[in-house]
mmCIF file of C-alpha atoms in Angstrom:
data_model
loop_
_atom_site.group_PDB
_atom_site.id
_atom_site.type_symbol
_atom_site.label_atom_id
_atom_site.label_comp_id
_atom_site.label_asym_id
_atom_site.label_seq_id
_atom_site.Cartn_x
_atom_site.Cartn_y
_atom_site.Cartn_z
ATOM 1 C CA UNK A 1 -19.241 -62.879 -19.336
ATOM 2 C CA UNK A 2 -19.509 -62.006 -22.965
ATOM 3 C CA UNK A 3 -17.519 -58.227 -22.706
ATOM 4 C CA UNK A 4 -14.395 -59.905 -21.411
ATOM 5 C CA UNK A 5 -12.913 -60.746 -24.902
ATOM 6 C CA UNK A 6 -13.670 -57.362 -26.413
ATOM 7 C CA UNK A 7 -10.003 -55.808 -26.277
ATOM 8 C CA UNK A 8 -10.940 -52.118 -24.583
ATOM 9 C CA UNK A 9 -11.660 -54.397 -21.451
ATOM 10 C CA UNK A 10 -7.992 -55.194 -20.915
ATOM 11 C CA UNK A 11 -6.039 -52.731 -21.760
ATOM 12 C CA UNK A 12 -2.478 -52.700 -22.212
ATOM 13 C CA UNK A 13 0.595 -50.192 -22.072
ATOM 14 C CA UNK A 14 0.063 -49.432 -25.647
ATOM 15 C CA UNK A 15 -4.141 -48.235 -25.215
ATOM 16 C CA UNK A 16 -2.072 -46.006 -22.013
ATOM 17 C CA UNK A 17 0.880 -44.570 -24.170
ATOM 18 C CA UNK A 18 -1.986 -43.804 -26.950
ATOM 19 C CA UNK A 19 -4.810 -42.133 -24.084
ATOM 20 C CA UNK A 20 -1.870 -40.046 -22.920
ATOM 21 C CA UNK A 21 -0.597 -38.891 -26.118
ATOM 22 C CA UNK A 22 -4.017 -37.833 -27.451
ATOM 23 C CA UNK A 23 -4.570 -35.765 -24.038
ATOM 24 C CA UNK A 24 -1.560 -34.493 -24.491
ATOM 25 C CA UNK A 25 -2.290 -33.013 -28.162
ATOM 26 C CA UNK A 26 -5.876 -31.651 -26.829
ATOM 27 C CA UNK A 27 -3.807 -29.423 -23.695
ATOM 28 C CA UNK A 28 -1.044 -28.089 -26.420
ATOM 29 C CA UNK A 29 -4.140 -26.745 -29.018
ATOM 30 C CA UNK A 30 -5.902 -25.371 -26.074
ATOM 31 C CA UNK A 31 -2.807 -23.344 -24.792
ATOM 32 C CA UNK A 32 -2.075 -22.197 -28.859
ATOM 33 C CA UNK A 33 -5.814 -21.425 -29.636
ATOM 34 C CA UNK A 34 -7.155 -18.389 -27.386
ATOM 35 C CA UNK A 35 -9.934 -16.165 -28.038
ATOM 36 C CA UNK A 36 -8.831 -13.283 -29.619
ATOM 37 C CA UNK A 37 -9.588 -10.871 -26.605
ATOM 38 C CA UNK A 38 -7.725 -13.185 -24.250
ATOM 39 C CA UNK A 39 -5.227 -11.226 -22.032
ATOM 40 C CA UNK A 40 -3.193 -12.356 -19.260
ATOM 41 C CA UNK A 41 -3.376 -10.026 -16.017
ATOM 42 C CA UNK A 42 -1.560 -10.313 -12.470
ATOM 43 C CA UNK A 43 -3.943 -8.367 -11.047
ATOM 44 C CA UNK A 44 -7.598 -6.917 -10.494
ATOM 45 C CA UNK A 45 -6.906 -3.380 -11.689
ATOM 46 C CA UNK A 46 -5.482 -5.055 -14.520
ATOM 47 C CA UNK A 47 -7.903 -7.581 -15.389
ATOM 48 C CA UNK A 48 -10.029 -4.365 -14.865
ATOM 49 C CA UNK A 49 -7.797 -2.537 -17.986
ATOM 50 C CA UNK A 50 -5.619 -0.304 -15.502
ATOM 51 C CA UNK A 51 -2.182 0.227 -15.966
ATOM 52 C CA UNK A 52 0.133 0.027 -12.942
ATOM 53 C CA UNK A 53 1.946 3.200 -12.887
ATOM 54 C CA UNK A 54 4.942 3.937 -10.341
ATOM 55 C CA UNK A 55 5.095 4.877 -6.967
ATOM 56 C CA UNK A 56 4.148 8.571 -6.557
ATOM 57 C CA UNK A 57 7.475 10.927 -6.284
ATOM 58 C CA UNK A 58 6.090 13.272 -3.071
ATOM 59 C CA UNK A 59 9.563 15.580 -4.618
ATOM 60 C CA UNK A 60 6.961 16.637 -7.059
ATOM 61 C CA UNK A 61 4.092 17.993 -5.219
ATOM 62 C CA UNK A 62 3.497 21.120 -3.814
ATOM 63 C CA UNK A 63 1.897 20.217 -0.014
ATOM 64 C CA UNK A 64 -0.137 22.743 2.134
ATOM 65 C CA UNK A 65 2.218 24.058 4.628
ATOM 66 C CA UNK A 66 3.693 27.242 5.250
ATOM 67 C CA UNK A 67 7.420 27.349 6.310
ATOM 68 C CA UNK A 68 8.595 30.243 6.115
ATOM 69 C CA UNK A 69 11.778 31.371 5.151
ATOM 70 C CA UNK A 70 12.568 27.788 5.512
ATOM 71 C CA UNK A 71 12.133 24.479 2.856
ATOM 72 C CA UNK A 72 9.985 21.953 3.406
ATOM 73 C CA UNK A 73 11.586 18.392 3.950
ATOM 74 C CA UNK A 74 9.947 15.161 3.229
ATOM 75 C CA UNK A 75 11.498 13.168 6.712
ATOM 76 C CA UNK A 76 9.703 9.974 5.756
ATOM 77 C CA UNK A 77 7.805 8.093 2.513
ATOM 78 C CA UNK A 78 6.211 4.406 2.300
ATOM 79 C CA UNK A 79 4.363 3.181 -0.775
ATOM 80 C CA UNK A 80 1.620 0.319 -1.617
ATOM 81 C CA UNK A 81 -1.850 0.105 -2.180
ATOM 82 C CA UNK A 82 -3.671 1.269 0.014
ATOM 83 C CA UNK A 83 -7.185 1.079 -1.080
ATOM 84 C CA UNK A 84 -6.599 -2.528 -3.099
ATOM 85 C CA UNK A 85 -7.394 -0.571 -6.543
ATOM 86 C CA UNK A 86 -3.953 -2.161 -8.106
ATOM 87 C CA UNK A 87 -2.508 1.602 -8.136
ATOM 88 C CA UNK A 88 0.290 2.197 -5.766
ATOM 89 C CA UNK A 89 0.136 5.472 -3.574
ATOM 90 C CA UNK A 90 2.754 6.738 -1.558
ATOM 91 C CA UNK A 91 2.208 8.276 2.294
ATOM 92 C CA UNK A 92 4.811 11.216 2.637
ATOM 93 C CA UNK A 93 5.725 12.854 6.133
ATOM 94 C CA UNK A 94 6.741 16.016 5.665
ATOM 95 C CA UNK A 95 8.016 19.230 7.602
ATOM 96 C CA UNK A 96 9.959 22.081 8.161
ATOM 97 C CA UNK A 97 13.481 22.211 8.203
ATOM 98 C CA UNK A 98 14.658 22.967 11.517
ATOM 99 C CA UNK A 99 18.072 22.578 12.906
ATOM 100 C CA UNK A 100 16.671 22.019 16.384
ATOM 101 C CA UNK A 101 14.086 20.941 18.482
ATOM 102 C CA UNK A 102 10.885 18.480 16.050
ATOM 103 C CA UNK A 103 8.837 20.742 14.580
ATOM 104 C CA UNK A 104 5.032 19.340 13.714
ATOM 105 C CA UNK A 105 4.746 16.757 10.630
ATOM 106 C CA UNK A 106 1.912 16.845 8.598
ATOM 107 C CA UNK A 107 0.994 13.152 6.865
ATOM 108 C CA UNK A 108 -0.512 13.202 3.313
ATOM 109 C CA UNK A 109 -1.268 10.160 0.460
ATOM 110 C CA UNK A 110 -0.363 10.955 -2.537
ATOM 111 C CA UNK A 111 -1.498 9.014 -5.773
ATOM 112 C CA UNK A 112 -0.633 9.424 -9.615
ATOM 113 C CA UNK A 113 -2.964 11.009 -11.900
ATOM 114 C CA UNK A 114 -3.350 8.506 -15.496
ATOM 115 C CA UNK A 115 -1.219 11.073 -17.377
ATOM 116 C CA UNK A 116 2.039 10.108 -16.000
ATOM 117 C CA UNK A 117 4.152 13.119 -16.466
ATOM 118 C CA UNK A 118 1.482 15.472 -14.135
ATOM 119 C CA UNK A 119 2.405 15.791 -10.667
ATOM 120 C CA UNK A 120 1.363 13.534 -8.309
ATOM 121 C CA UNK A 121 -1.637 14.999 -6.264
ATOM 122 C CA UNK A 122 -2.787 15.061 -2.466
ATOM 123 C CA UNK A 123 -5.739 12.580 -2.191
ATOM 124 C CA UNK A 124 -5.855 12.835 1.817
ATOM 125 C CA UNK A 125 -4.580 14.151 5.077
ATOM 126 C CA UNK A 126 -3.627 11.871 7.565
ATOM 127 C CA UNK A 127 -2.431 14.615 9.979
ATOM 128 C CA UNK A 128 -2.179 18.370 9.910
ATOM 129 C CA UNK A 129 0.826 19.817 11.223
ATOM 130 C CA UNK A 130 -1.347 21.728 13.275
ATOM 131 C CA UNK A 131 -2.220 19.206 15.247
ATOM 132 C CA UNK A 132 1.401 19.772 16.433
ATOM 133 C CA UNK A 133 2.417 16.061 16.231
ATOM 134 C CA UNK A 134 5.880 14.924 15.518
ATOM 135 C CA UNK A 135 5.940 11.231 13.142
ATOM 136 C CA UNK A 136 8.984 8.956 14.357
ATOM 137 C CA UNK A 137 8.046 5.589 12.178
ATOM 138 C CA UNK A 138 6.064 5.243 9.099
ATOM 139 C CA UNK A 139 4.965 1.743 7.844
ATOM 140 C CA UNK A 140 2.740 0.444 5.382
ATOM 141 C CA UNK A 141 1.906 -3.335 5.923
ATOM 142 C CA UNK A 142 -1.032 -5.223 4.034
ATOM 143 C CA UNK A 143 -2.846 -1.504 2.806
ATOM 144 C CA UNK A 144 -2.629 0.058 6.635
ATOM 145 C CA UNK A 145 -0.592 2.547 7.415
ATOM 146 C CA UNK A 146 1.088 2.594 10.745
ATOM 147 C CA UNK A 147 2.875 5.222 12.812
ATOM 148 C CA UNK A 148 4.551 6.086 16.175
ATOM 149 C CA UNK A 149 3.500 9.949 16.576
ATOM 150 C CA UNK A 150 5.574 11.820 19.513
ATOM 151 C CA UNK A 151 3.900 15.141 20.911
ATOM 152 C CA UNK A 152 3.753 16.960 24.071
ATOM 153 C CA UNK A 153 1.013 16.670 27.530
ATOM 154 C CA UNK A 154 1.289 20.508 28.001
ATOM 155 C CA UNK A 155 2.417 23.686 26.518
ATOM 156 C CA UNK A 156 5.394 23.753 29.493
ATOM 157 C CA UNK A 157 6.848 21.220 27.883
ATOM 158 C CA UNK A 158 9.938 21.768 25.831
ATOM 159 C CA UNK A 159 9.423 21.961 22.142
ATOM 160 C CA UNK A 160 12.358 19.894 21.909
ATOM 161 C CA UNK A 161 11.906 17.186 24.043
ATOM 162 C CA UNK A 162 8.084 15.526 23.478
ATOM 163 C CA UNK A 163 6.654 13.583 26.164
ATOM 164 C CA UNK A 164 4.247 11.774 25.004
ATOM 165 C CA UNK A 165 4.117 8.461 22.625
ATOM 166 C CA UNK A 166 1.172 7.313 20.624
ATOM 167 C CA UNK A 167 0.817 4.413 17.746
ATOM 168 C CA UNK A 168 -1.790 4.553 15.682
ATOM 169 C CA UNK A 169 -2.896 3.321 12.126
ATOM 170 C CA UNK A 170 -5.026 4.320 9.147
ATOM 171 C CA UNK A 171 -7.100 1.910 7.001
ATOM 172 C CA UNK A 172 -9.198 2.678 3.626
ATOM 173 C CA UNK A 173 -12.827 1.446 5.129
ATOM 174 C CA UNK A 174 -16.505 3.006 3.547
ATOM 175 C CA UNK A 175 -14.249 4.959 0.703
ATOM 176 C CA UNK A 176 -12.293 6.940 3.462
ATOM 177 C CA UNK A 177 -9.187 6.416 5.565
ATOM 178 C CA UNK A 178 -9.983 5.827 9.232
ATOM 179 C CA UNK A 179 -7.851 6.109 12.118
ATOM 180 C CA UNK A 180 -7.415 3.299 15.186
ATOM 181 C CA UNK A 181 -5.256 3.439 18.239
ATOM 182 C CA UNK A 182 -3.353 0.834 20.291
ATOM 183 C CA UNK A 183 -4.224 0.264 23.169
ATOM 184 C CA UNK A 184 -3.707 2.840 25.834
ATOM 185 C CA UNK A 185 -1.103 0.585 27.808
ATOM 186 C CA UNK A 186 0.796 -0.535 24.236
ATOM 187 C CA UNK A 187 0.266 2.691 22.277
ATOM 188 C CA UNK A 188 0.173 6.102 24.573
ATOM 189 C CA UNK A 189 2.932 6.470 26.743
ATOM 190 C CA UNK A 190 4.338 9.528 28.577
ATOM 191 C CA UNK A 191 8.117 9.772 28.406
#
């Protein structure tokens, strides 16, 4: 054949070391020249120019329920994103004090306004303390928000000793939070 004595048709270690150290010099410029408006991000909201703030501190809202002559307690907080915007919110159960008995929770998400130093504000209600429910777990696992709720099967029962068991869980679905059940035989028991 006539192209076997032109030298690119047997190449040697040299024509190697010299392809490799010319590919080499192309990836170094390309990772030292960047567009000017180049940014590196870790995530959508910050590809989409949000800043990821901090966790909510529920200490530093005011919620919607009356106690009394007695505080309020927050019993319970869990944090993430919930809604897969890149801002973390944070999912307080709160109540009030009582040295006996479980009074009613009330469940609320809280989320950070963009000014920083403003109180974090009430974005939803998961579950009204008059709905006279009682929260024994809070969990927040891949944006749902899970909970074992303990109430009572009729007004003879003893405030302080609820009888009945329920799990449920709230997503962020259609630009609301929705709430499932378990199963009837995994998720409502009576004590």
């Amino acid at each position: 054949m006539a192209g076997q004595d032109l030298l690119h048709t047997q190449p040697r270690p040299m024509h190697w070391l010299a392809t490799a150290t010319a590919i080499s010099a192309v990836v170094a410029a390309a990772s030292i020249v960047q567009p000017p408006d180049a940014k590196a991000t870790t995530s959508p909201a910050a590809a989409a120019g949000h800043r990821s703030a901090a966790a909510p501190d529920p200490d530093r809202v005011t919620f919607p329920v009356d106690c009394g002559p007695n505080r309020l307690d927050v019993v319970k907080k869990a944090s993430g994103d919930l809604d897969g915007d890149g801002t973390t919110e944070t999912v307080a159960v709160v109540r009030c004090h009582s040295g006996t008995g479980t009074p009613p929770s009330g469940v609320y998400v809280l989320a950070q306004p963009s000014d920083a130093k403003a109180a974090p504000r009430i974005v939803a209600t998961l579950l009204a303390p008059a709905r006279q429910r009682s929260v024994q777990t809070l969990t927040i696992k891949d944006g749902a928000i899970s909970a074992a709720l303990l109430g009572y099967s009729t007004l003879d029962v003893p405030r302080c000793c609820p009888d009945v068991h329920k799990s449920v869980k709230w997503q962020w679905k259609g630009g609301k939070f929705v709430q499932s059940e378990l199963p009837a035989a995994m998720g409502t028991r009576r004590v």
